[in-house]
Amino acid sequence: MNCKINKLTKILIVAFLVLVVAGMAVLGFVGLNNTTDYSKGYEVQVSVDNIRDGEQAIAETSAKEYFKQVGLKNYTVQSMDDGINAVIIFKFNEDVTFKVSGLEEFVQQSLGADAIAIAEVDVVETLASNSPNIWSFVLGIAIAVVAIFVYTIIIEKLAGSVATLISSVGAGLLSVALIALTRVPANPLFLISIALSMLIASGIAITLVNRYRAEMKNEGSAKLSNAEIAQAVTKGEYKKFAILGGALVVFALMFAVLGLIGVAHMFNVCIHLLIVGVSAFIPSIVAAPVFWPLLAKKK
C-alpha cells in the first residue's frame, strides 16, 4: 500500500534518526554520565576555614587537579559557604578513601604558605551506588518488548501490534540516546525513564490505532485509504498531545523550581521528565500513522 508521509512526520523521522545515531555514538565512545548525583556513594568533603581572596575557588580547583592526577574522573561537586567557612563536597560512586589520602596536604600547599585559610578533608561513606548495568537494560527492554507485542497482537491484531511495538522500541532507544547526549546523571532514574517513555509511547500508539479502526467504520471515510485515515486522525489528535505534553513540561518545571530554591538534584529529575516526554511522543506519532496503514486490512 502506498503510504504518503506528510512534512511534519518526515521532519520527526529525521530528528529521531539523527538523535538516536548521535546518542548511540556518544554511548559507545563516552558512555553514560555515571556520576553519583543523589544520596548514595562516597563523599569527599574539603572544608576551608577563614576563606578570603578566592581561596574557596583555589581549593576546589586544586582538589580537581589532584583527582585528575590520581585517576578519579566521575564525580559531582557541590559547594556551600557562609562567607567565612566553606565546604566543597565531591561525590563518587567508588571507594576513594586511599586515593585521596594526600588531598589535604595538596590543597593546603595550593593555598600557599602565607594563607590564613586551613583545609581539612573528610571521606564520608553513604551507601554504594552502582552504575546502570547495560545488560540489565537490554534484558529489561527485551522483556518489555515481548510483553507489549504479545498484548497488542492479541488485542489489536497484527497492524496495531507492529505499530505499538515500533513505537515502544523507538521510545526506549530515543530515551537512552537523549540521556547520553544531555549528559544528565543516569543514576538512579535510567531504567525508570526508559520504562516510562516506552509505557507512554505504547499508550499513545494503542490510542491512535483504536481511533484509526473506529474511523474506518465511519461512512464519511469510505472513500479514504487507510493511510489517509491514519494521517487525518493523527493530525486531529495533535491538540490532545500538545495538552498532555504541556502538562508534562509544567510538571517538570515544578521540579526545576524546587532546584532553584535549593532542593538538591531536582534539575536532574526535571531533565529526565522532559526526556521521557520527547522519547514517548516522537516515535509514537510517527510509527502509528506510518506502519499501521501498511499492515491493516484494506477496507
Coordinates of C-alpha atoms in Angstrom, one line a residue:
M1 CA 0.0 0.0 0.0
N2 CA 1.3 3.5 -0.9
C3 CA 1.6 5.3 2.4
K4 CA 2.0 9.0 2.0
I5 CA 4.0 10.8 4.7
N6 CA 3.3 14.4 5.5
K7 CA 6.0 17.0 6.0
L8 CA 5.8 17.1 9.8
T9 CA 6.2 13.3 10.0
K10 CA 9.2 13.4 7.7
I11 CA 10.8 16.1 10.0
L12 CA 10.1 13.9 13.1
I13 CA 11.6 10.9 11.4
V14 CA 14.8 12.8 10.5
A15 CA 15.0 14.2 14.0
F16 CA 14.5 10.8 15.6
L17 CA 17.2 9.2 13.4
V18 CA 19.7 12.0 14.0
L19 CA 19.2 11.9 17.8
V20 CA 19.4 8.1 18.0
V21 CA 22.5 7.9 15.9
A22 CA 24.2 10.7 17.7
G23 CA 23.2 9.4 21.1
M24 CA 24.4 5.8 20.4
A25 CA 27.7 7.2 19.2
V26 CA 28.1 9.1 22.4
L27 CA 27.0 6.0 24.4
G28 CA 29.6 3.8 22.5
F29 CA 32.5 6.2 22.7
V30 CA 31.9 8.1 26.0
G31 CA 29.2 6.1 27.8
L32 CA 26.6 7.4 30.2
N33 CA 27.2 10.0 32.9
N34 CA 27.6 7.7 35.8
T35 CA 28.4 10.3 38.4
T36 CA 26.5 10.0 41.7
D37 CA 24.3 13.0 41.9
Y38 CA 22.0 11.5 44.6
S39 CA 22.4 10.5 48.2
K40 CA 24.4 7.3 47.7
G41 CA 28.1 6.8 47.2
Y42 CA 31.2 8.3 48.8
E43 CA 31.7 12.0 49.6
V44 CA 35.0 13.7 49.9
Q45 CA 34.4 16.9 51.9
V46 CA 37.0 19.6 51.6
S47 CA 36.5 22.1 54.4
V48 CA 38.2 25.5 54.1
D49 CA 38.1 27.8 57.2
N50 CA 38.8 31.6 57.2
I51 CA 38.3 32.0 53.5
R52 CA 39.2 35.2 51.7
D53 CA 40.6 36.3 48.3
G54 CA 39.1 33.4 46.3
E55 CA 40.6 30.7 48.5
Q56 CA 37.4 28.6 48.1
A57 CA 37.9 28.5 44.3
I58 CA 41.6 27.7 44.7
A59 CA 40.7 24.8 47.0
E60 CA 38.1 23.4 44.6
T61 CA 40.5 23.8 41.6
S62 CA 43.4 22.2 43.4
A63 CA 41.2 19.3 44.5
K64 CA 40.0 18.7 40.9
E65 CA 43.7 18.7 39.8
Y66 CA 44.5 16.2 42.5
F67 CA 41.7 13.9 41.4
K68 CA 42.9 14.1 37.9
Q69 CA 46.4 13.1 38.9
V70 CA 45.2 10.0 40.8
G71 CA 42.8 9.0 38.1
L72 CA 39.4 10.0 39.6
K73 CA 37.2 11.3 36.8
N74 CA 33.5 10.6 37.6
Y75 CA 32.2 12.9 40.4
T76 CA 29.8 15.7 41.0
V77 CA 30.6 18.9 43.0
Q78 CA 28.5 20.9 45.5
S79 CA 29.8 23.9 47.4
M80 CA 28.5 25.7 50.5
D81 CA 29.8 28.7 52.4
D82 CA 28.8 31.3 54.9
G83 CA 31.3 33.9 53.9
I84 CA 33.9 32.7 56.4
N85 CA 34.0 29.0 56.1
A86 CA 33.3 26.8 53.1
V87 CA 32.7 23.1 52.4
I88 CA 33.2 21.6 49.0
I89 CA 31.6 18.2 48.6
F90 CA 32.8 15.8 45.8
K91 CA 30.5 12.8 45.3
F92 CA 31.8 9.5 43.9
N93 CA 30.5 6.0 43.0
E94 CA 33.7 4.2 44.1
D95 CA 35.5 4.0 47.4
V96 CA 38.1 6.7 47.2
T97 CA 39.5 6.6 50.7
F98 CA 43.0 5.5 49.8
K99 CA 43.3 7.6 46.7
V100 CA 42.6 10.9 48.5
S101 CA 45.0 10.3 51.4
G102 CA 47.3 13.1 50.1
L103 CA 44.5 15.5 49.2
E104 CA 44.5 17.7 52.3
E105 CA 48.2 18.4 52.0
F106 CA 47.9 19.1 48.3
V107 CA 45.1 21.6 48.8
Q108 CA 46.9 23.3 51.7
Q109 CA 50.0 23.7 49.5
S110 CA 47.9 25.2 46.8
L111 CA 46.5 27.8 49.2
G112 CA 50.1 28.9 49.9
A113 CA 52.3 29.1 53.0
D114 CA 51.0 32.5 54.0
A115 CA 47.3 31.7 53.7
I116 CA 45.2 32.1 56.8
A117 CA 42.7 29.5 55.4
I118 CA 43.1 25.9 56.7
A119 CA 42.0 23.0 54.6
E120 CA 40.6 19.7 56.1
V121 CA 39.5 16.6 54.2
D122 CA 37.0 14.0 55.3
V123 CA 35.7 11.0 53.4
V124 CA 32.2 10.0 54.2
E125 CA 30.7 6.7 53.1
T126 CA 27.0 6.8 52.5
L127 CA 25.7 3.7 50.5
A128 CA 27.4 2.3 47.5
S129 CA 25.7 3.2 44.2
N130 CA 26.4 1.2 41.1
S131 CA 26.4 2.5 37.6
P132 CA 23.5 1.4 35.4
N133 CA 24.1 -2.1 34.1
I134 CA 23.7 -2.0 30.3
W135 CA 22.9 -5.7 30.2
S136 CA 20.1 -5.2 32.8
F137 CA 18.8 -2.5 30.5
V138 CA 18.9 -4.9 27.5
L139 CA 17.2 -7.6 29.4
G140 CA 14.5 -5.2 30.7
I141 CA 13.8 -3.8 27.3
A142 CA 13.6 -7.3 25.8
I143 CA 11.1 -8.4 28.4
A144 CA 9.1 -5.2 27.9
V145 CA 9.1 -5.5 24.1
V146 CA 7.9 -9.2 24.3
A147 CA 5.1 -8.3 26.8
I148 CA 3.9 -5.3 24.7
F149 CA 4.0 -7.3 21.5
V150 CA 2.1 -10.3 23.0
Y151 CA -0.6 -8.0 24.5
T152 CA -1.1 -5.9 21.3
I153 CA -1.1 -8.8 18.9
I154 CA -3.9 -10.3 21.0
I155 CA -5.9 -7.1 21.5
E156 CA -5.0 -5.0 18.4
K157 CA -4.1 -7.7 15.8
L158 CA -1.0 -7.5 13.6
A159 CA -1.2 -4.0 12.3
G160 CA -1.8 -2.4 15.7
S161 CA 0.8 -4.7 17.4
V162 CA 3.5 -3.8 15.0
A163 CA 2.8 0.0 15.2
T164 CA 2.8 -0.2 19.0
L165 CA 5.9 -2.4 19.2
I166 CA 7.9 0.0 16.9
S167 CA 6.6 3.0 19.0
S168 CA 7.8 1.5 22.3
V169 CA 11.2 0.3 21.0
G170 CA 11.7 3.7 19.4
A171 CA 10.9 5.4 22.7
G172 CA 13.4 3.2 24.5
L173 CA 16.1 3.9 22.0
L174 CA 15.5 7.6 22.0
S175 CA 15.4 7.9 25.8
V176 CA 18.8 6.2 26.0
A177 CA 20.2 8.4 23.3
L178 CA 18.9 11.6 25.0
I179 CA 20.3 10.6 28.4
A180 CA 23.7 10.0 26.8
L181 CA 23.5 13.3 24.8
T182 CA 22.4 15.6 27.6
R183 CA 24.9 14.0 30.0
V184 CA 22.3 14.1 32.7
P185 CA 23.4 11.8 35.6
A186 CA 21.9 8.4 34.8
N187 CA 21.7 7.2 38.5
P188 CA 19.1 6.3 39.7
L189 CA 16.5 7.2 37.1
F190 CA 18.0 5.5 34.0
L191 CA 15.7 2.4 33.8
I192 CA 12.7 4.3 35.2
S193 CA 12.9 6.9 32.4
I194 CA 13.2 4.3 29.7
A195 CA 10.3 2.3 31.1
L196 CA 8.1 5.4 31.4
S197 CA 8.8 6.5 27.9
M198 CA 8.1 3.1 26.5
L199 CA 4.8 2.8 28.5
I200 CA 3.6 6.3 27.4
A201 CA 4.6 5.6 23.8
S202 CA 2.7 2.3 23.8
G203 CA -0.4 4.0 25.3
I204 CA -0.3 6.7 22.6
A205 CA 0.1 4.2 19.8
I206 CA -2.7 2.0 21.1
T207 CA -5.0 5.1 21.4
L208 CA -4.2 6.1 17.8
V209 CA -4.7 2.6 16.4
N210 CA -8.1 2.4 18.2
R211 CA -9.0 5.8 16.7
Y212 CA -8.0 4.6 13.2
R213 CA -10.1 1.5 13.5
A214 CA -13.1 3.5 14.7
E215 CA -12.7 6.0 11.8
M216 CA -12.6 3.1 9.3
K217 CA -16.1 2.2 10.3
N218 CA -17.3 5.8 9.7
E219 CA -19.3 6.1 6.5
G220 CA -17.7 9.5 5.8
S221 CA -14.3 7.8 5.5
A222 CA -15.4 5.2 3.0
K223 CA -13.5 6.8 0.1
L224 CA -10.3 7.3 2.1
S225 CA -7.4 4.9 2.1
N226 CA -6.1 3.6 5.4
A227 CA -3.0 5.9 5.1
E228 CA -5.2 8.9 4.7
I229 CA -7.4 7.9 7.6
A230 CA -4.3 7.5 9.8
Q231 CA -2.8 10.8 8.8
A232 CA -6.1 12.7 9.3
V233 CA -6.8 11.1 12.7
T234 CA -3.2 11.7 14.0
K235 CA -3.3 15.3 12.9
G236 CA -6.6 15.7 14.7
E237 CA -5.0 14.3 17.9
Y238 CA -2.1 16.8 17.9
K239 CA -4.0 19.2 20.2
K240 CA -4.5 16.5 22.8
F241 CA -0.9 15.5 22.5
A242 CA 0.1 19.2 23.0
I243 CA -2.0 19.4 26.1
L244 CA -0.5 16.2 27.5
G245 CA 3.0 17.4 26.6
G246 CA 2.3 20.8 28.2
A247 CA 1.2 19.2 31.4
L248 CA 4.4 17.1 31.5
V249 CA 6.5 20.2 30.9
V250 CA 4.7 22.1 33.7
F251 CA 5.3 19.1 36.0
A252 CA 9.0 19.1 35.0
L253 CA 9.3 22.8 35.7
M254 CA 7.9 22.3 39.2
F255 CA 11.0 20.2 39.9
A256 CA 13.2 22.9 38.3
V257 CA 11.7 25.5 40.6
L258 CA 12.5 23.2 43.6
G259 CA 16.1 23.1 42.2
L260 CA 16.2 26.9 42.1
I261 CA 15.2 27.2 45.8
G262 CA 17.9 24.8 46.8
V263 CA 16.3 21.3 46.9
A264 CA 19.1 19.0 45.7
H265 CA 19.0 17.1 42.4
M266 CA 15.6 18.4 41.2
F267 CA 17.1 19.7 38.0
N268 CA 18.1 16.2 37.0
V269 CA 14.6 14.9 37.7
C270 CA 13.3 17.8 35.5
I271 CA 15.6 16.8 32.6
H272 CA 14.6 13.1 32.9
L273 CA 10.9 14.0 32.8
L274 CA 11.5 16.1 29.6
I275 CA 13.4 13.2 28.1
V276 CA 10.6 10.8 28.9
G277 CA 8.1 13.2 27.1
V278 CA 10.2 13.7 24.0
S279 CA 11.1 10.0 23.8
A280 CA 7.4 8.9 24.1
F281 CA 5.8 11.4 21.7
I282 CA 8.1 11.4 18.7
P283 CA 8.2 7.6 18.0
S284 CA 4.5 7.0 18.7
I285 CA 3.1 9.8 16.5
V286 CA 5.5 8.7 13.7
A287 CA 5.2 4.9 13.9
A288 CA 1.5 4.6 14.3
P289 CA 0.4 6.5 11.2
V290 CA 3.2 5.1 9.1
F291 CA 3.2 1.4 10.0
W292 CA -0.5 0.7 10.8
P293 CA -1.7 1.5 7.2
L294 CA 0.9 -0.8 5.7
L295 CA -0.4 -3.8 7.6
A296 CA -4.1 -3.0 8.2
K297 CA -6.6 -4.8 6.0
K298 CA -8.0 -2.7 3.2
K299 CA -11.5 -1.5 3.8

